[in-house]
Amino acid sequence: MTFEQMLERVRYEGAYPTRAQAEEAVRAVLAGLGRQLTGDERVELATRLPHEAAVAFTSGTPATEPLTGWGFVKDLARRVGGTPATTRWDTGTVLRIVAQLAGDELLSRILVRLPSGYALLFGRGELTQAA
């Protein structure tokens, strides 16, 4: 998939009125995810993304403290000046496409490395054990 194709999919699936809005969401969400994901999974995911998306994903320094899925959304909303609701929409739209590019095996490894709450953002159910 090219970066242009990725933007068009995000634009269509996220119902963004312009390509620029879709691109803004892609770059913000990928930069945020890049701050949360480290190790081999970060490198492998970068190789599966279109070049421009991989640059956005790897441009930042990984965070020192991991965020839960909801913490990720709230942090991203603060960074972009959006509401948690619109940022949750942006995040889910972008990460569902990232999940397809990653494939099931890599996505499973990514979800193991991230704190709870990310599975839903990637369009997967999250199972938890009863306490």
Short mmCIF file of N, CA, C and O in Angstrom, two decimals:
data_model
loop_
_atom_site.label_atom_id
_atom_site.label_comp_id
_atom_site.label_asym_id
_atom_site.label_seq_id
_atom_site.Cartn_x
_atom_site.Cartn_y
_atom_site.Cartn_z
N MET A 1 0.85 -1.18 0.00
CA MET A 1 0.00 0.00 0.00
C MET A 1 0.90 1.24 0.00
O MET A 1 1.84 1.32 0.77
N THR A 2 0.56 2.20 -0.83
CA THR A 2 1.30 3.46 -0.84
C THR A 2 0.74 4.38 0.24
O THR A 2 -0.37 4.14 0.77
N PHE A 3 1.46 5.45 0.52
CA PHE A 3 0.99 6.42 1.50
C PHE A 3 -0.31 7.07 1.01
O PHE A 3 -1.23 7.27 1.79
N GLU A 4 -0.37 7.37 -0.27
CA GLU A 4 -1.58 7.96 -0.84
C GLU A 4 -2.78 7.02 -0.67
O GLU A 4 -3.88 7.47 -0.34
N GLN A 5 -2.57 5.74 -0.92
CA GLN A 5 -3.66 4.77 -0.74
C GLN A 5 -4.07 4.67 0.72
O GLN A 5 -5.26 4.56 1.03
N MET A 6 -3.09 4.73 1.61
CA MET A 6 -3.39 4.69 3.04
C MET A 6 -4.24 5.90 3.42
O MET A 6 -5.24 5.77 4.14
N LEU A 7 -3.85 7.08 2.94
CA LEU A 7 -4.63 8.29 3.25
C LEU A 7 -6.04 8.21 2.71
O LEU A 7 -7.00 8.62 3.39
N GLU A 8 -6.20 7.67 1.52
CA GLU A 8 -7.54 7.54 0.95
C GLU A 8 -8.39 6.57 1.75
O GLU A 8 -9.59 6.79 1.95
N ARG A 9 -7.80 5.48 2.24
CA ARG A 9 -8.55 4.53 3.07
C ARG A 9 -8.96 5.18 4.38
O ARG A 9 -10.09 5.01 4.84
N VAL A 10 -8.02 5.91 5.00
CA VAL A 10 -8.35 6.61 6.25
C VAL A 10 -9.43 7.65 5.98
O VAL A 10 -10.39 7.77 6.76
N ARG A 11 -9.29 8.38 4.90
CA ARG A 11 -10.30 9.40 4.58
C ARG A 11 -11.68 8.77 4.41
O ARG A 11 -12.67 9.25 4.95
N TYR A 12 -11.74 7.67 3.67
CA TYR A 12 -13.01 7.00 3.43
C TYR A 12 -13.58 6.39 4.71
O TYR A 12 -14.73 6.64 5.07
N GLU A 13 -12.78 5.59 5.41
CA GLU A 13 -13.27 4.88 6.59
C GLU A 13 -13.55 5.82 7.76
O GLU A 13 -14.41 5.54 8.59
N GLY A 14 -12.80 6.91 7.85
CA GLY A 14 -13.01 7.87 8.92
C GLY A 14 -13.99 8.98 8.57
O GLY A 14 -14.28 9.83 9.41
N ALA A 15 -14.47 8.99 7.32
CA ALA A 15 -15.42 10.01 6.84
C ALA A 15 -14.86 11.42 6.99
O ALA A 15 -15.58 12.35 7.37
N TYR A 16 -13.57 11.58 6.69
CA TYR A 16 -12.96 12.90 6.75
C TYR A 16 -13.31 13.66 5.47
O TYR A 16 -13.24 13.09 4.38
N PRO A 17 -13.67 14.93 5.59
CA PRO A 17 -14.05 15.68 4.39
C PRO A 17 -12.89 15.97 3.44
O PRO A 17 -13.11 16.14 2.25
N THR A 18 -11.66 16.03 3.96
CA THR A 18 -10.52 16.35 3.10
C THR A 18 -9.38 15.37 3.33
O THR A 18 -9.27 14.76 4.40
N ARG A 19 -8.54 15.25 2.33
CA ARG A 19 -7.34 14.43 2.43
C ARG A 19 -6.40 14.99 3.49
O ARG A 19 -5.75 14.24 4.21
N ALA A 20 -6.34 16.30 3.60
CA ALA A 20 -5.46 16.94 4.59
C ALA A 20 -5.86 16.54 6.01
O ALA A 20 -4.99 16.30 6.86
N GLN A 21 -7.16 16.44 6.28
CA GLN A 21 -7.60 16.02 7.62
C GLN A 21 -7.22 14.56 7.88
O GLN A 21 -6.82 14.21 8.99
N ALA A 22 -7.36 13.73 6.87
CA ALA A 22 -6.96 12.33 7.02
C ALA A 22 -5.46 12.24 7.28
O ALA A 22 -5.01 11.48 8.15
N GLU A 23 -4.68 13.02 6.54
CA GLU A 23 -3.23 12.99 6.72
C GLU A 23 -2.82 13.48 8.11
O GLU A 23 -1.94 12.92 8.75
N GLU A 24 -3.49 14.50 8.59
CA GLU A 24 -3.22 15.01 9.94
C GLU A 24 -3.47 13.93 10.99
O GLU A 24 -2.67 13.73 11.91
N ALA A 25 -4.57 13.21 10.83
CA ALA A 25 -4.89 12.12 11.77
C ALA A 25 -3.85 11.01 11.68
O ALA A 25 -3.37 10.52 12.71
N VAL A 26 -3.47 10.62 10.47
CA VAL A 26 -2.48 9.54 10.30
C VAL A 26 -1.17 9.92 10.97
O VAL A 26 -0.59 9.14 11.73
N ARG A 27 -0.68 11.11 10.68
CA ARG A 27 0.62 11.52 11.23
C ARG A 27 0.59 11.62 12.76
O ARG A 27 1.51 11.18 13.44
N ALA A 28 -0.49 12.18 13.31
CA ALA A 28 -0.58 12.32 14.77
C ALA A 28 -0.68 10.97 15.46
O ALA A 28 0.03 10.71 16.45
N VAL A 29 -1.54 10.09 14.96
CA VAL A 29 -1.73 8.78 15.60
C VAL A 29 -0.46 7.94 15.49
O VAL A 29 -0.04 7.31 16.46
N LEU A 30 0.18 7.94 14.33
CA LEU A 30 1.39 7.14 14.17
C LEU A 30 2.53 7.67 15.02
O LEU A 30 3.28 6.88 15.60
N ALA A 31 2.66 8.99 15.13
CA ALA A 31 3.70 9.55 16.00
C ALA A 31 3.44 9.15 17.45
O ALA A 31 4.37 8.78 18.18
N GLY A 32 2.17 9.19 17.85
CA GLY A 32 1.83 8.77 19.22
C GLY A 32 2.11 7.30 19.46
O GLY A 32 2.66 6.93 20.49
N LEU A 33 1.75 6.47 18.51
CA LEU A 33 2.02 5.03 18.64
C LEU A 33 3.52 4.77 18.69
O LEU A 33 3.99 3.94 19.46
N GLY A 34 4.27 5.51 17.90
CA GLY A 34 5.72 5.36 17.90
C GLY A 34 6.34 5.70 19.24
O GLY A 34 7.39 5.15 19.60
N ARG A 35 5.70 6.58 20.01
CA ARG A 35 6.20 6.90 21.36
C ARG A 35 5.93 5.77 22.34
O ARG A 35 6.58 5.66 23.37
N GLN A 36 4.95 4.91 22.02
CA GLN A 36 4.55 3.85 22.94
C GLN A 36 5.18 2.49 22.64
O GLN A 36 5.32 1.67 23.53
N LEU A 37 5.55 2.26 21.41
CA LEU A 37 6.01 0.93 21.00
C LEU A 37 7.53 0.93 20.84
O LEU A 37 8.09 1.82 20.21
N THR A 38 8.16 -0.07 21.42
CA THR A 38 9.62 -0.18 21.34
C THR A 38 9.99 -1.60 20.87
O THR A 38 9.13 -2.44 20.69
N GLY A 39 11.28 -1.81 20.70
CA GLY A 39 11.79 -3.15 20.42
C GLY A 39 11.59 -3.60 19.00
O GLY A 39 11.36 -2.81 18.08
N ASP A 40 11.68 -4.91 18.82
CA ASP A 40 11.59 -5.52 17.50
C ASP A 40 10.26 -5.23 16.82
O ASP A 40 10.21 -5.07 15.59
N GLU A 41 9.20 -5.15 17.60
CA GLU A 41 7.88 -4.90 17.02
C GLU A 41 7.82 -3.51 16.39
O GLU A 41 7.21 -3.32 15.34
N ARG A 42 8.48 -2.53 17.01
CA ARG A 42 8.53 -1.17 16.44
C ARG A 42 9.23 -1.20 15.08
O ARG A 42 8.74 -0.63 14.11
N VAL A 43 10.37 -1.88 15.02
CA VAL A 43 11.15 -1.97 13.79
C VAL A 43 10.35 -2.70 12.71
O VAL A 43 10.27 -2.25 11.56
N GLU A 44 9.76 -3.82 13.08
CA GLU A 44 9.03 -4.63 12.11
C GLU A 44 7.80 -3.90 11.58
O GLU A 44 7.50 -3.94 10.38
N LEU A 45 7.09 -3.21 12.47
CA LEU A 45 5.92 -2.46 12.01
C LEU A 45 6.35 -1.34 11.06
O LEU A 45 5.70 -1.11 10.03
N ALA A 46 7.42 -0.67 11.36
CA ALA A 46 7.90 0.41 10.48
C ALA A 46 8.18 -0.10 9.08
O ALA A 46 7.92 0.60 8.09
N THR A 47 8.68 -1.33 8.96
CA THR A 47 8.97 -1.87 7.63
C THR A 47 7.70 -2.21 6.85
O THR A 47 7.75 -2.32 5.63
N ARG A 48 6.58 -2.38 7.54
CA ARG A 48 5.33 -2.74 6.87
C ARG A 48 4.48 -1.52 6.51
O ARG A 48 3.49 -1.66 5.80
N LEU A 49 4.86 -0.37 7.01
CA LEU A 49 4.12 0.86 6.71
C LEU A 49 4.67 1.52 5.46
O LEU A 49 5.86 1.37 5.15
N PRO A 50 3.84 2.30 4.76
CA PRO A 50 4.38 3.11 3.66
C PRO A 50 5.46 4.04 4.21
O PRO A 50 5.42 4.42 5.39
N HIS A 51 6.42 4.40 3.37
CA HIS A 51 7.59 5.16 3.82
C HIS A 51 7.21 6.40 4.65
O HIS A 51 7.74 6.60 5.75
N GLU A 52 6.32 7.24 4.14
CA GLU A 52 5.94 8.46 4.85
C GLU A 52 5.30 8.15 6.21
O GLU A 52 5.52 8.88 7.18
N ALA A 53 4.53 7.10 6.27
CA ALA A 53 3.91 6.69 7.52
C ALA A 53 4.97 6.17 8.50
O ALA A 53 4.92 6.46 9.69
N ALA A 54 5.94 5.43 7.99
CA ALA A 54 7.02 4.92 8.83
C ALA A 54 7.85 6.06 9.41
O ALA A 54 8.28 5.99 10.57
N VAL A 55 8.07 7.10 8.63
CA VAL A 55 8.82 8.26 9.12
C VAL A 55 8.07 8.92 10.27
O VAL A 55 8.66 9.24 11.31
N ALA A 56 6.76 9.11 10.12
CA ALA A 56 5.95 9.69 11.20
C ALA A 56 5.98 8.79 12.44
O ALA A 56 6.10 9.27 13.57
N PHE A 57 5.90 7.50 12.23
CA PHE A 57 5.88 6.51 13.31
C PHE A 57 7.20 6.49 14.09
O PHE A 57 7.20 6.37 15.31
N THR A 58 8.30 6.62 13.41
CA THR A 58 9.62 6.49 14.07
C THR A 58 10.27 7.83 14.39
O THR A 58 11.39 7.85 14.91
N SER A 59 9.59 8.93 14.14
CA SER A 59 10.22 10.24 14.30
C SER A 59 10.44 10.66 15.75
O SER A 59 11.33 11.46 16.03
N GLY A 60 9.65 10.15 16.65
CA GLY A 60 9.75 10.58 18.05
C GLY A 60 10.53 9.61 18.91
O GLY A 60 10.81 8.48 18.53
N THR A 61 10.88 10.09 20.06
CA THR A 61 11.56 9.28 21.06
C THR A 61 10.52 8.49 21.85
O THR A 61 9.50 9.06 22.26
N PRO A 62 10.76 7.20 22.07
CA PRO A 62 9.80 6.43 22.88
C PRO A 62 9.60 7.04 24.27
O PRO A 62 10.53 7.57 24.86
N ALA A 63 8.38 6.99 24.75
CA ALA A 63 8.02 7.53 26.05
C ALA A 63 8.68 6.72 27.16
O ALA A 63 8.92 5.52 27.02
N THR A 64 8.96 7.38 28.27
CA THR A 64 9.56 6.68 29.41
C THR A 64 8.52 5.93 30.22
O THR A 64 8.85 4.98 30.90
N GLU A 65 7.27 6.36 30.14
CA GLU A 65 6.20 5.69 30.87
C GLU A 65 5.10 5.28 29.89
O GLU A 65 4.55 6.12 29.19
N PRO A 66 4.78 3.99 29.83
CA PRO A 66 3.74 3.54 28.90
C PRO A 66 2.36 4.02 29.34
O PRO A 66 2.08 4.16 30.52
N LEU A 67 1.52 4.26 28.36
CA LEU A 67 0.14 4.68 28.61
C LEU A 67 -0.81 3.55 28.27
O LEU A 67 -0.59 2.81 27.32
N THR A 68 -1.90 3.44 29.02
CA THR A 68 -2.97 2.52 28.65
C THR A 68 -3.60 3.03 27.35
O THR A 68 -3.32 4.15 26.92
N GLY A 69 -4.46 2.25 26.75
CA GLY A 69 -5.13 2.68 25.54
C GLY A 69 -5.88 3.99 25.73
O GLY A 69 -5.78 4.91 24.92
N TRP A 70 -6.64 4.10 26.82
CA TRP A 70 -7.38 5.33 27.08
C TRP A 70 -6.42 6.47 27.40
O TRP A 70 -6.63 7.62 26.97
N GLY A 71 -5.36 6.19 28.13
CA GLY A 71 -4.35 7.21 28.41
C GLY A 71 -3.70 7.72 27.13
O GLY A 71 -3.42 8.91 26.99
N PHE A 72 -3.49 6.81 26.18
CA PHE A 72 -2.95 7.17 24.88
C PHE A 72 -3.87 8.15 24.17
O PHE A 72 -3.44 9.17 23.64
N VAL A 73 -5.16 7.85 24.15
CA VAL A 73 -6.14 8.72 23.49
C VAL A 73 -6.17 10.09 24.17
O VAL A 73 -6.15 11.13 23.49
N LYS A 74 -6.20 10.12 25.49
CA LYS A 74 -6.24 11.41 26.20
C LYS A 74 -4.96 12.21 25.96
O LYS A 74 -5.03 13.43 25.75
N ASP A 75 -3.81 11.55 25.97
CA ASP A 75 -2.54 12.23 25.71
C ASP A 75 -2.51 12.79 24.29
O ASP A 75 -2.10 13.93 24.08
N LEU A 76 -2.95 12.01 23.34
CA LEU A 76 -2.98 12.45 21.95
C LEU A 76 -3.94 13.62 21.77
O LEU A 76 -3.63 14.59 21.07
N ALA A 77 -5.09 13.57 22.43
CA ALA A 77 -6.06 14.68 22.36
C ALA A 77 -5.42 15.97 22.88
O ALA A 77 -5.58 17.04 22.28
N ARG A 78 -4.70 15.86 23.96
CA ARG A 78 -4.02 17.03 24.53
C ARG A 78 -2.97 17.57 23.55
O ARG A 78 -2.88 18.77 23.33
N ARG A 79 -2.23 16.69 22.93
CA ARG A 79 -1.16 17.10 22.01
C ARG A 79 -1.70 17.77 20.75
O ARG A 79 -1.09 18.70 20.23
N VAL A 80 -2.83 17.28 20.24
CA VAL A 80 -3.37 17.83 18.98
C VAL A 80 -4.44 18.89 19.21
O VAL A 80 -4.91 19.50 18.25
N GLY A 81 -4.85 19.08 20.46
CA GLY A 81 -5.87 20.07 20.75
C GLY A 81 -7.28 19.62 20.40
O GLY A 81 -8.15 20.45 20.13
N GLY A 82 -7.50 18.32 20.40
CA GLY A 82 -8.82 17.77 20.09
C GLY A 82 -9.54 17.30 21.34
O GLY A 82 -8.99 17.33 22.43
N THR A 83 -10.74 16.84 21.15
CA THR A 83 -11.49 16.25 22.26
C THR A 83 -11.15 14.77 22.34
O THR A 83 -10.75 14.16 21.34
N PRO A 84 -11.32 14.17 23.51
CA PRO A 84 -11.10 12.72 23.60
C PRO A 84 -11.98 11.93 22.63
O PRO A 84 -11.53 10.93 22.07
N ALA A 85 -13.21 12.38 22.40
CA ALA A 85 -14.11 11.64 21.50
C ALA A 85 -13.61 11.67 20.06
O ALA A 85 -13.56 10.63 19.39
N THR A 86 -13.25 12.83 19.55
CA THR A 86 -12.77 12.90 18.17
C THR A 86 -11.41 12.23 18.03
O THR A 86 -11.14 11.59 17.00
N THR A 87 -10.60 12.34 19.05
CA THR A 87 -9.29 11.69 19.00
C THR A 87 -9.44 10.18 19.05
O THR A 87 -8.69 9.46 18.38
N ARG A 88 -10.41 9.67 19.78
CA ARG A 88 -10.68 8.23 19.81
C ARG A 88 -11.10 7.76 18.42
O ARG A 88 -10.69 6.71 17.95
N TRP A 89 -11.90 8.56 17.74
CA TRP A 89 -12.33 8.23 16.37
C TRP A 89 -11.11 8.19 15.45
O TRP A 89 -10.93 7.24 14.69
N ASP A 90 -10.29 9.23 15.51
CA ASP A 90 -9.09 9.28 14.67
C ASP A 90 -8.19 8.08 14.93
O ASP A 90 -7.72 7.43 14.00
N THR A 91 -7.98 7.79 16.19
CA THR A 91 -7.09 6.70 16.58
C THR A 91 -7.60 5.36 16.06
O THR A 91 -6.86 4.59 15.46
N GLY A 92 -8.87 5.08 16.28
CA GLY A 92 -9.44 3.83 15.82
C GLY A 92 -9.39 3.69 14.31
O GLY A 92 -9.08 2.61 13.78
N THR A 93 -9.68 4.77 13.61
CA THR A 93 -9.66 4.73 12.15
C THR A 93 -8.27 4.40 11.63
O THR A 93 -8.09 3.52 10.78
N VAL A 94 -7.28 5.10 12.13
CA VAL A 94 -5.90 4.89 11.66
C VAL A 94 -5.38 3.52 12.09
O VAL A 94 -4.81 2.78 11.29
N LEU A 95 -5.59 3.15 13.35
CA LEU A 95 -5.00 1.90 13.83
C LEU A 95 -5.67 0.67 13.24
O LEU A 95 -5.02 -0.38 13.14
N ARG A 96 -6.91 0.75 12.82
CA ARG A 96 -7.52 -0.40 12.14
C ARG A 96 -6.81 -0.67 10.81
O ARG A 96 -6.60 -1.82 10.43
N ILE A 97 -6.40 0.37 10.13
CA ILE A 97 -5.66 0.20 8.87
C ILE A 97 -4.24 -0.27 9.16
O ILE A 97 -3.71 -1.14 8.46
N VAL A 98 -3.63 0.27 10.21
CA VAL A 98 -2.30 -0.20 10.61
C VAL A 98 -2.36 -1.69 10.95
O VAL A 98 -1.45 -2.45 10.60
N ALA A 99 -3.42 -2.13 11.60
CA ALA A 99 -3.57 -3.54 11.95
C ALA A 99 -3.58 -4.41 10.70
O ALA A 99 -2.98 -5.49 10.68
N GLN A 100 -4.24 -3.96 9.65
CA GLN A 100 -4.27 -4.72 8.41
C GLN A 100 -2.89 -4.79 7.78
O GLN A 100 -2.49 -5.84 7.27
N LEU A 101 -2.17 -3.70 7.82
CA LEU A 101 -0.81 -3.68 7.26
C LEU A 101 0.14 -4.55 8.08
O LEU A 101 1.04 -5.18 7.54
N ALA A 102 -0.06 -4.57 9.40
CA ALA A 102 0.81 -5.35 10.28
C ALA A 102 0.59 -6.85 10.10
O ALA A 102 1.53 -7.63 10.14
N GLY A 103 -0.64 -7.25 9.94
CA GLY A 103 -0.97 -8.68 9.89
C GLY A 103 -1.23 -9.21 11.29
O GLY A 103 -0.83 -8.60 12.30
N ASP A 104 -1.92 -10.34 11.37
CA ASP A 104 -2.35 -10.88 12.66
C ASP A 104 -1.21 -11.22 13.61
O ASP A 104 -1.27 -10.92 14.79
N GLU A 105 -0.17 -11.86 13.09
CA GLU A 105 0.91 -12.32 13.96
C GLU A 105 1.65 -11.13 14.59
O GLU A 105 1.86 -11.09 15.80
N LEU A 106 2.03 -10.15 13.79
CA LEU A 106 2.72 -8.97 14.33
C LEU A 106 1.81 -8.18 15.24
O LEU A 106 2.22 -7.74 16.32
N LEU A 107 0.56 -8.01 14.86
CA LEU A 107 -0.36 -7.27 15.72
C LEU A 107 -0.52 -7.94 17.08
O LEU A 107 -0.54 -7.26 18.11
N SER A 108 -0.57 -9.25 17.10
CA SER A 108 -0.66 -9.96 18.39
C SER A 108 0.56 -9.67 19.26
O SER A 108 0.44 -9.43 20.46
N ARG A 109 1.74 -9.67 18.66
CA ARG A 109 2.96 -9.36 19.42
C ARG A 109 2.97 -7.91 19.89
O ARG A 109 3.41 -7.61 21.00
N ILE A 110 2.47 -7.01 19.06
CA ILE A 110 2.40 -5.59 19.45
C ILE A 110 1.47 -5.44 20.65
O ILE A 110 1.81 -4.75 21.62
N LEU A 111 0.32 -6.09 20.61
CA LEU A 111 -0.64 -5.96 21.70
C LEU A 111 -0.12 -6.55 23.01
O LEU A 111 -0.47 -6.06 24.09
N VAL A 112 0.72 -7.56 22.93
CA VAL A 112 1.32 -8.12 24.14
C VAL A 112 2.26 -7.11 24.78
O VAL A 112 2.35 -7.01 26.00
N ARG A 113 2.95 -6.33 23.96
CA ARG A 113 3.94 -5.36 24.45
C ARG A 113 3.30 -4.08 25.00
O ARG A 113 3.92 -3.39 25.81
N LEU A 114 2.10 -3.76 24.53
CA LEU A 114 1.45 -2.53 24.98
C LEU A 114 0.58 -2.79 26.20
O LEU A 114 0.08 -3.90 26.39
N PRO A 115 0.36 -1.76 27.03
CA PRO A 115 -0.55 -1.92 28.17
C PRO A 115 -1.98 -2.20 27.71
O PRO A 115 -2.28 -2.13 26.51
N SER A 116 -2.86 -2.46 28.63
CA SER A 116 -4.25 -2.79 28.29
C SER A 116 -4.94 -1.61 27.59
O SER A 116 -4.56 -0.46 27.76
N GLY A 117 -5.94 -1.96 26.80
CA GLY A 117 -6.76 -0.95 26.17
C GLY A 117 -6.45 -0.67 24.72
O GLY A 117 -7.18 0.07 24.06
N TYR A 118 -5.40 -1.24 24.17
CA TYR A 118 -5.05 -0.97 22.78
C TYR A 118 -5.78 -1.87 21.79
O TYR A 118 -5.96 -1.49 20.64
N ALA A 119 -6.17 -3.06 22.21
CA ALA A 119 -6.79 -4.00 21.28
C ALA A 119 -8.01 -3.37 20.61
O ALA A 119 -8.16 -3.46 19.38
N LEU A 120 -8.86 -2.73 21.37
CA LEU A 120 -10.04 -2.09 20.79
C LEU A 120 -9.67 -0.99 19.82
O LEU A 120 -10.35 -0.79 18.81
N LEU A 121 -8.60 -0.27 20.09
CA LEU A 121 -8.17 0.79 19.19
C LEU A 121 -7.74 0.23 17.84
O LEU A 121 -7.87 0.88 16.81
N PHE A 122 -7.22 -1.01 17.85
CA PHE A 122 -6.80 -1.68 16.61
C PHE A 122 -7.94 -2.47 15.97
O PHE A 122 -7.74 -3.18 15.00
N GLY A 123 -9.14 -2.39 16.57
CA GLY A 123 -10.29 -3.09 16.01
C GLY A 123 -10.43 -4.54 16.45
O GLY A 123 -11.14 -5.32 15.84
N ARG A 124 -9.76 -4.89 17.53
CA ARG A 124 -9.86 -6.25 18.08
C ARG A 124 -10.53 -6.20 19.43
O ARG A 124 -10.39 -5.23 20.16
N GLY A 125 -11.18 -7.30 19.80
CA GLY A 125 -11.70 -7.41 21.15
C GLY A 125 -10.57 -7.66 22.12
O GLY A 125 -9.52 -8.16 21.74
N GLU A 126 -10.76 -7.26 23.35
CA GLU A 126 -9.71 -7.50 24.35
C GLU A 126 -10.28 -8.35 25.46
O GLU A 126 -11.23 -7.97 26.13
N LEU A 127 -9.70 -9.51 25.61
CA LEU A 127 -10.15 -10.42 26.66
C LEU A 127 -9.32 -10.20 27.90
O LEU A 127 -8.12 -10.02 27.85
N THR A 128 -9.98 -10.22 29.04
CA THR A 128 -9.29 -10.07 30.31
C THR A 128 -9.76 -11.18 31.23
O THR A 128 -10.88 -11.69 31.11
N GLN A 129 -8.90 -11.55 32.16
CA GLN A 129 -9.26 -12.58 33.13
C GLN A 129 -10.08 -11.96 34.24
O GLN A 129 -9.85 -10.82 34.64
N ALA A 130 -11.04 -12.71 34.73
CA ALA A 130 -11.83 -12.25 35.87
C ALA A 130 -10.94 -12.25 37.11
O ALA A 130 -10.10 -13.11 37.28
N ALA A 131 -11.15 -11.27 37.94
CA ALA A 131 -10.33 -11.15 39.16
C ALA A 131 -10.78 -12.10 40.23
O ALA A 131 -11.83 -12.58 40.28
#
